[in-house]
Coordinates of C-alpha atoms (C1' of nucleotides) in Angstrom, one line a residue:
Chain K
X1 CA 251.7 -54.3 230.7
X2 CA 248.0 -54.3 231.4
X3 CA 245.5 -53.9 228.7
X4 CA 242.9 -51.1 228.7
X5 CA 240.2 -53.7 229.3
X6 CA 242.0 -55.0 232.4
X7 CA 242.5 -51.5 233.8
X8 CA 238.9 -50.7 233.2
X9 CA 237.7 -53.9 234.9
X10 CA 240.1 -53.3 237.8
X11 CA 238.7 -49.9 238.2
X12 CA 235.1 -51.2 238.1
X13 CA 235.8 -53.8 240.8
X14 CA 237.8 -51.4 243.0
X15 CA 234.8 -49.1 242.9
X16 CA 232.2 -51.9 243.3
X17 CA 230.7 -51.2 240.0
X18 CA 229.4 -53.8 237.7
X19 CA 230.7 -55.2 234.5
X20 CA 228.0 -54.7 231.9
X21 CA 228.0 -55.4 228.1
X22 CA 227.2 -51.7 227.5
X23 CA 230.2 -50.6 229.4
X24 CA 232.5 -53.0 227.5
X25 CA 231.0 -52.1 224.2
X26 CA 231.3 -48.3 224.7
X27 CA 234.8 -48.6 226.0
X28 CA 235.9 -50.8 223.1
X29 CA 234.3 -48.4 220.6
X30 CA 236.1 -45.5 222.2
X31 CA 239.4 -47.3 222.1
X32 CA 239.1 -48.2 218.5
X33 CA 239.0 -44.6 217.5
X34 CA 242.3 -42.7 217.6
X35 CA 241.0 -39.1 217.3
X36 CA 239.4 -36.8 219.7
X37 CA 235.7 -37.7 219.9
X38 CA 232.7 -36.1 221.5
X39 CA 230.1 -38.1 223.5
X40 CA 227.5 -37.5 220.7
X41 CA 229.9 -38.8 218.0
X42 CA 230.6 -41.9 220.1
X43 CA 226.9 -42.4 220.7
X44 CA 226.3 -42.3 216.9
X45 CA 228.9 -45.0 216.3
X46 CA 227.8 -47.1 219.2
X47 CA 224.2 -47.1 218.0
X48 CA 225.3 -48.8 214.8
X49 CA 226.4 -51.8 216.8
X50 CA 223.6 -51.7 219.3
X51 CA 220.7 -49.3 218.5
X52 CA 219.1 -49.9 221.9
X53 CA 221.9 -48.2 223.8
X54 CA 220.9 -44.9 225.4
X55 CA 222.6 -41.6 225.0
X56 CA 222.8 -41.1 228.8
X57 CA 224.8 -44.4 229.1
X58 CA 227.4 -43.1 226.7
X59 CA 227.9 -40.0 228.8
X60 CA 228.0 -42.1 231.9
X61 CA 230.5 -44.6 230.6
X62 CA 232.8 -41.9 229.2
X63 CA 232.9 -40.4 232.7
X64 CA 234.0 -43.8 234.1
X65 CA 236.6 -44.2 231.4
X66 CA 238.1 -40.8 232.4
X67 CA 238.0 -41.8 236.1
X68 CA 239.7 -45.1 235.2
X69 CA 242.5 -43.1 233.7
X70 CA 241.9 -44.3 230.2
X71 CA 240.6 -41.1 228.7
X72 CA 241.2 -37.4 229.2
X73 CA 238.7 -34.5 228.6
X74 CA 239.8 -31.9 226.0
X75 CA 238.0 -28.6 225.8
X76 CA 238.7 -26.7 222.5
X77 CA 236.3 -23.9 223.7
X78 CA 233.5 -24.7 221.2
X79 CA 231.1 -25.8 223.9
X80 CA 231.6 -29.5 223.3
X81 CA 233.8 -31.7 225.4
X82 CA 236.0 -34.1 223.5
X83 CA 237.7 -37.2 224.8
X84 CA 241.1 -38.5 223.9
X85 CA 243.0 -41.6 224.9
X86 CA 245.1 -41.3 228.1
X87 CA 246.6 -44.8 228.2
X88 CA 250.1 -44.8 226.7
X89 CA 249.3 -41.2 225.6
X90 CA 251.2 -39.1 228.1
X91 CA 250.2 -35.6 228.8
X92 CA 250.4 -33.1 226.0
X93 CA 248.9 -29.9 224.9
X94 CA 247.1 -29.0 221.7
X95 CA 247.9 -26.8 218.7
X96 CA 244.6 -26.1 216.9
X97 CA 244.2 -24.7 213.4
X98 CA 241.5 -22.1 213.3
X99 CA 241.2 -22.6 209.6
X100 CA 240.5 -26.3 209.2
X101 CA 240.2 -27.5 212.7
X102 CA 243.3 -29.8 212.5
X103 CA 244.9 -30.5 215.8
X104 CA 248.5 -31.4 216.7
X105 CA 249.6 -32.8 220.0
X106 CA 252.5 -30.9 221.4
X107 CA 254.7 -31.0 224.4
X108 CA 257.5 -28.8 225.5
X109 CA 259.4 -29.5 228.7
X110 CA 260.7 -25.9 229.0
X111 CA 257.1 -24.6 229.0
X112 CA 256.1 -27.3 231.5
X113 CA 258.9 -26.4 233.8
X114 CA 258.2 -22.6 233.5
X115 CA 254.5 -23.2 234.3
X116 CA 255.5 -24.9 237.6
X117 CA 257.9 -22.1 238.4
X118 CA 255.3 -19.4 237.7
X119 CA 252.8 -21.1 239.9
X120 CA 255.3 -21.5 242.7
X121 CA 256.3 -17.9 242.5
X122 CA 252.7 -17.1 243.6
X123 CA 252.7 -19.7 246.3
X124 CA 250.6 -22.1 244.3
X125 CA 251.1 -25.8 244.1
X126 CA 250.5 -26.6 240.4
X127 CA 248.3 -29.7 239.9
X128 CA 247.5 -29.5 236.3
X129 CA 247.0 -27.1 233.4
X130 CA 245.4 -26.6 230.1
X131 CA 247.2 -25.0 227.2
X132 CA 245.7 -24.5 223.7
X133 CA 247.7 -22.8 221.0
X134 CA 245.5 -21.4 218.2
X135 CA 246.7 -20.5 214.8
X136 CA 246.8 -21.3 211.2
X137 CA 248.4 -24.5 209.9
X138 CA 250.7 -24.6 206.9
X139 CA 247.8 -25.3 204.5
X140 CA 245.6 -22.5 205.8
X141 CA 248.2 -19.8 206.2
X142 CA 248.0 -18.7 202.6
X143 CA 244.2 -19.0 202.1
X144 CA 242.8 -16.0 203.9
X145 CA 244.6 -13.3 201.8
Chain P
X1 CA 244.9 8.3 225.1
X2 CA 241.3 7.5 224.2
X3 CA 238.8 6.7 226.9
X4 CA 237.0 3.3 226.8
X5 CA 233.8 5.2 225.9
X6 CA 235.5 6.8 222.9
X7 CA 236.8 3.5 221.7
X8 CA 233.4 2.0 222.1
X9 CA 231.6 4.8 220.3
X10 CA 234.3 4.7 217.5
X11 CA 233.6 1.0 217.1
X12 CA 229.8 1.6 217.0
X13 CA 230.1 4.2 214.3
X14 CA 232.7 2.2 212.3
X15 CA 230.2 -0.7 212.3
X16 CA 227.2 1.5 211.6
X17 CA 225.7 0.5 214.9
X18 CA 223.6 2.8 217.1
X19 CA 224.5 4.5 220.3
X20 CA 221.8 3.5 222.8
X21 CA 221.5 4.2 226.5
X22 CA 221.4 0.5 227.2
X23 CA 224.7 0.0 225.5
X24 CA 226.3 2.8 227.3
X25 CA 224.9 1.7 230.7
X26 CA 226.0 -1.9 230.3
X27 CA 229.5 -0.8 229.2
X28 CA 229.9 1.6 232.1
X29 CA 228.8 -1.0 234.6
X30 CA 231.2 -3.5 233.1
X31 CA 234.1 -1.0 233.3
X32 CA 233.4 -0.1 236.9
X33 CA 234.0 -3.7 238.0
X34 CA 237.6 -4.9 238.1
X35 CA 237.1 -8.6 238.5
X36 CA 236.2 -11.3 236.0
X37 CA 232.4 -11.2 235.6
X38 CA 229.8 -13.4 234.0
X39 CA 227.0 -12.1 231.8
X40 CA 224.5 -13.1 234.4
X41 CA 226.4 -11.4 237.2
X42 CA 226.6 -8.2 235.1
X43 CA 222.9 -8.6 234.3
X44 CA 222.0 -8.7 238.0
X45 CA 224.0 -5.5 238.7
X46 CA 222.6 -3.7 235.7
X47 CA 219.1 -4.5 236.7
X48 CA 219.6 -2.5 239.9
X49 CA 220.1 0.6 237.8
X50 CA 217.5 -0.2 235.2
X51 CA 215.2 -3.1 236.0
X52 CA 213.7 -2.9 232.5
X53 CA 216.9 -4.1 230.8
X54 CA 216.7 -7.5 229.2
X55 CA 219.1 -10.3 229.8
X56 CA 219.6 -10.8 226.1
X57 CA 220.8 -7.2 225.7
X58 CA 223.5 -7.8 228.3
X59 CA 224.7 -10.8 226.3
X60 CA 224.6 -8.8 223.1
X61 CA 226.4 -5.8 224.5
X62 CA 229.2 -7.9 226.1
X63 CA 229.8 -9.4 222.6
X64 CA 230.1 -5.9 221.2
X65 CA 232.5 -4.8 224.0
X66 CA 234.7 -7.8 223.2
X67 CA 234.6 -6.9 219.5
X68 CA 235.5 -3.3 220.3
X69 CA 238.6 -4.7 222.0
X70 CA 237.6 -3.5 225.5
X71 CA 236.9 -7.0 227.0
X72 CA 238.3 -10.5 226.7
X73 CA 236.5 -13.8 227.2
X74 CA 237.9 -16.1 229.9
X75 CA 236.9 -19.7 230.1
X76 CA 237.8 -21.4 233.4
X77 CA 236.1 -24.6 232.2
X78 CA 233.1 -24.4 234.5
X79 CA 230.6 -23.9 231.7
X80 CA 230.3 -20.1 232.2
X81 CA 232.1 -17.5 230.2
X82 CA 233.6 -14.7 232.1
X83 CA 234.7 -11.3 230.9
X84 CA 237.7 -9.3 231.9
X85 CA 239.0 -5.8 230.9
X86 CA 241.2 -5.8 227.8
X87 CA 241.9 -2.0 227.7
X88 CA 245.2 -1.3 229.4
X89 CA 245.1 -4.8 230.6
X90 CA 247.6 -6.5 228.3
X91 CA 247.5 -10.2 227.5
X92 CA 248.1 -12.5 230.4
X93 CA 247.2 -16.0 231.5
X94 CA 245.5 -17.3 234.7
X95 CA 246.5 -19.2 237.7
X96 CA 243.4 -20.6 239.3
X97 CA 243.1 -22.1 242.8
X98 CA 241.0 -25.3 242.7
X99 CA 240.4 -24.9 246.4
X100 CA 238.9 -21.4 246.8
X101 CA 238.6 -20.2 243.2
X102 CA 241.0 -17.4 243.6
X103 CA 242.7 -16.3 240.3
X104 CA 246.0 -14.6 239.7
X105 CA 246.9 -13.0 236.4
X106 CA 250.3 -14.3 235.2
X107 CA 252.6 -13.6 232.3
X108 CA 255.8 -15.2 231.4
X109 CA 257.8 -14.1 228.4
X110 CA 259.7 -17.3 228.1
X111 CA 256.5 -19.3 227.9
X112 CA 255.1 -16.9 225.3
X113 CA 258.2 -17.2 223.2
X114 CA 258.3 -21.0 223.5
X115 CA 254.7 -21.2 222.5
X116 CA 255.4 -19.3 219.3
X117 CA 258.4 -21.6 218.6
X118 CA 256.5 -24.7 219.2
X119 CA 253.7 -23.6 216.8
X120 CA 256.2 -22.6 214.2
X121 CA 258.0 -26.0 214.5
X122 CA 254.7 -27.5 213.2
X123 CA 254.3 -24.9 210.4
X124 CA 251.6 -23.1 212.3
X125 CA 251.3 -19.3 212.6
X126 CA 250.3 -18.7 216.2
X127 CA 247.5 -16.2 216.5
X128 CA 246.5 -16.6 220.1
X129 CA 246.4 -19.0 222.9
X130 CA 244.8 -20.0 226.2
X131 CA 246.7 -21.2 229.2
X132 CA 245.2 -22.0 232.5
X133 CA 247.3 -23.2 235.4
X134 CA 245.3 -25.0 238.0
X135 CA 246.5 -25.7 241.5
X136 CA 246.2 -24.9 245.2
X137 CA 247.0 -21.4 246.5
X138 CA 249.1 -20.8 249.7
X139 CA 246.0 -20.8 251.9
X140 CA 244.5 -24.0 250.4
X141 CA 247.6 -26.0 250.3
X142 CA 247.4 -27.2 253.9
X143 CA 243.7 -27.7 254.1
X144 CA 243.1 -31.0 252.3
X145 CA 244.7 -33.4 254.7
Chain J
dA1 C1' 210.8 19.5 214.9
dT2 C1' 208.5 15.6 212.3
dT3 C1' 208.7 11.7 209.6
dC4 C1' 210.5 7.5 208.2
dT5 C1' 212.8 3.2 208.4
dA6 C1' 216.3 0.1 209.8
dT7 C1' 218.2 -1.1 214.1
dT8 C1' 217.6 -2.3 218.7
dT9 C1' 215.3 -3.8 222.5
dG10 C1' 212.8 -7.0 225.8
dA11 C1' 210.0 -10.9 226.3
dT12 C1' 209.9 -15.3 225.2
dA13 C1' 210.9 -19.5 223.0
dT14 C1' 214.6 -22.4 221.5
dT15 C1' 218.9 -24.6 221.2
dG16 C1' 222.5 -27.8 222.5
dA17 C1' 225.2 -30.2 225.7
dC18 C1' 224.7 -32.4 229.5
dT19 C1' 222.4 -34.3 234.0
dA20 C1' 218.6 -35.9 236.9
dT21 C1' 214.8 -38.9 237.5
dC22 C1' 212.6 -43.1 237.7
dA23 C1' 210.5 -47.4 236.3
dT24 C1' 212.3 -51.5 234.4
dT25 C1' 216.0 -54.6 233.7
dT26 C1' 220.1 -57.0 235.0
dC27 C1' 224.4 -58.1 237.4
dG28 C1' 226.4 -60.9 240.6
dC29 C1' 226.3 -62.6 245.1
dG30 C1' 224.6 -66.4 247.8
Chain W
dC1 C1' 217.5 -69.8 240.9
dG2 C1' 216.4 -65.7 243.7
dC3 C1' 217.2 -61.7 245.7
dG4 C1' 218.7 -56.7 246.3
dA5 C1' 221.4 -53.3 244.7
dA6 C1' 223.1 -51.1 240.7
dA7 C1' 222.7 -50.1 235.7
dT8 C1' 220.0 -49.0 231.8
dG9 C1' 217.1 -46.4 228.6
dA10 C1' 213.5 -43.1 228.0
dT11 C1' 212.3 -38.9 229.2
dA12 C1' 212.3 -34.6 231.4
dG13 C1' 215.0 -31.0 233.3
dT14 C1' 218.9 -27.7 233.7
dC15 C1' 221.7 -24.0 232.3
dA16 C1' 224.2 -20.8 229.5
dA17 C1' 223.5 -18.8 225.5
dT18 C1' 221.1 -17.7 221.1
dA19 C1' 217.1 -17.0 217.9
dT20 C1' 212.7 -14.9 217.1
dC21 C1' 209.7 -11.2 216.7
dA22 C1' 206.5 -7.5 217.8
dA23 C1' 207.1 -3.0 219.8
dA24 C1' 210.2 0.8 220.7
dT25 C1' 213.6 4.0 219.2
dA26 C1' 218.0 6.1 217.0
dG27 C1' 219.3 9.0 213.8
dA28 C1' 219.3 10.6 208.9
dA29 C1' 216.3 12.9 205.7
dT30 C1' 213.1 16.1 205.2

DNA sequence: ATTCTATTTGATATTGACTATCATTTCGCG
DNA sequence: CGCGAAATGATAGTCAATATCAAATAGAAT
């Protein structure tokens, strides 16, 4: 089982890209966090370790991390892209509480299967999908009268 | 059965908003088009009828049309919000071809039911959802080697 | 109809996320 | 080392969408 660092380095050499301290640092910082994170949030954290790092570099490295298969983009529709771990975190969809913003990762094989069938019934070859379920979590259900 | 115009006017008076020629014009132009449309595209069309209309007004009116229940926002993830008819166009999801951009409206009751169950299994009350199925349509399947 | 005032409009500036540009730095090969 | 290509960081630019604000106007009161 390869480590994330190995996968990232393999991707860099395969693409003839260079191994830089910034890239390693940003990747490591991303990997340490478990939750969905935005580029700006990651930038803020990274600056604490190395204040000289540029914002553009964080955006650039996040893109590489996605291409290397270690991260996945998540779009909750609020205009900001978030990133989540993709390594050892198989595909899933998201349940999002509109009250408190809490998210839960969900996966349902029946839904996945039906999605493929629906696409095929229109002659489409399904390559991927996005599904966001919005609602109110247990805590927030009671609050808004 | 109320007309869209009646529904819109009802909404305006319920909210103590004024009935203006711009609002009527933009609504009418939106209603004439059947396909998903962006605010900028609608602005371009509307300008042909009345070049004095401001871009901001189109954005503002589209928001009202959504609030009145006559339109729905659709986000295909390309950074631009699109609007589709909501009146007599019941909820559906979208199948999007990554090759040519073609979209198909789809609806599957089993998926809808499973979504509700999944949400409930986590204690969530499902209020709405977004589901986008991305793939290649019949035409585009053969093209990419 | 005329007046009045809060709403609406259109022009413009601003925001916020993200990308492009570009001079300077640095990686990594010889 | 020393070189050339690639990466970085600072900055400017893009683009959709929103905020601002003076001027125009809807619509109720007169």
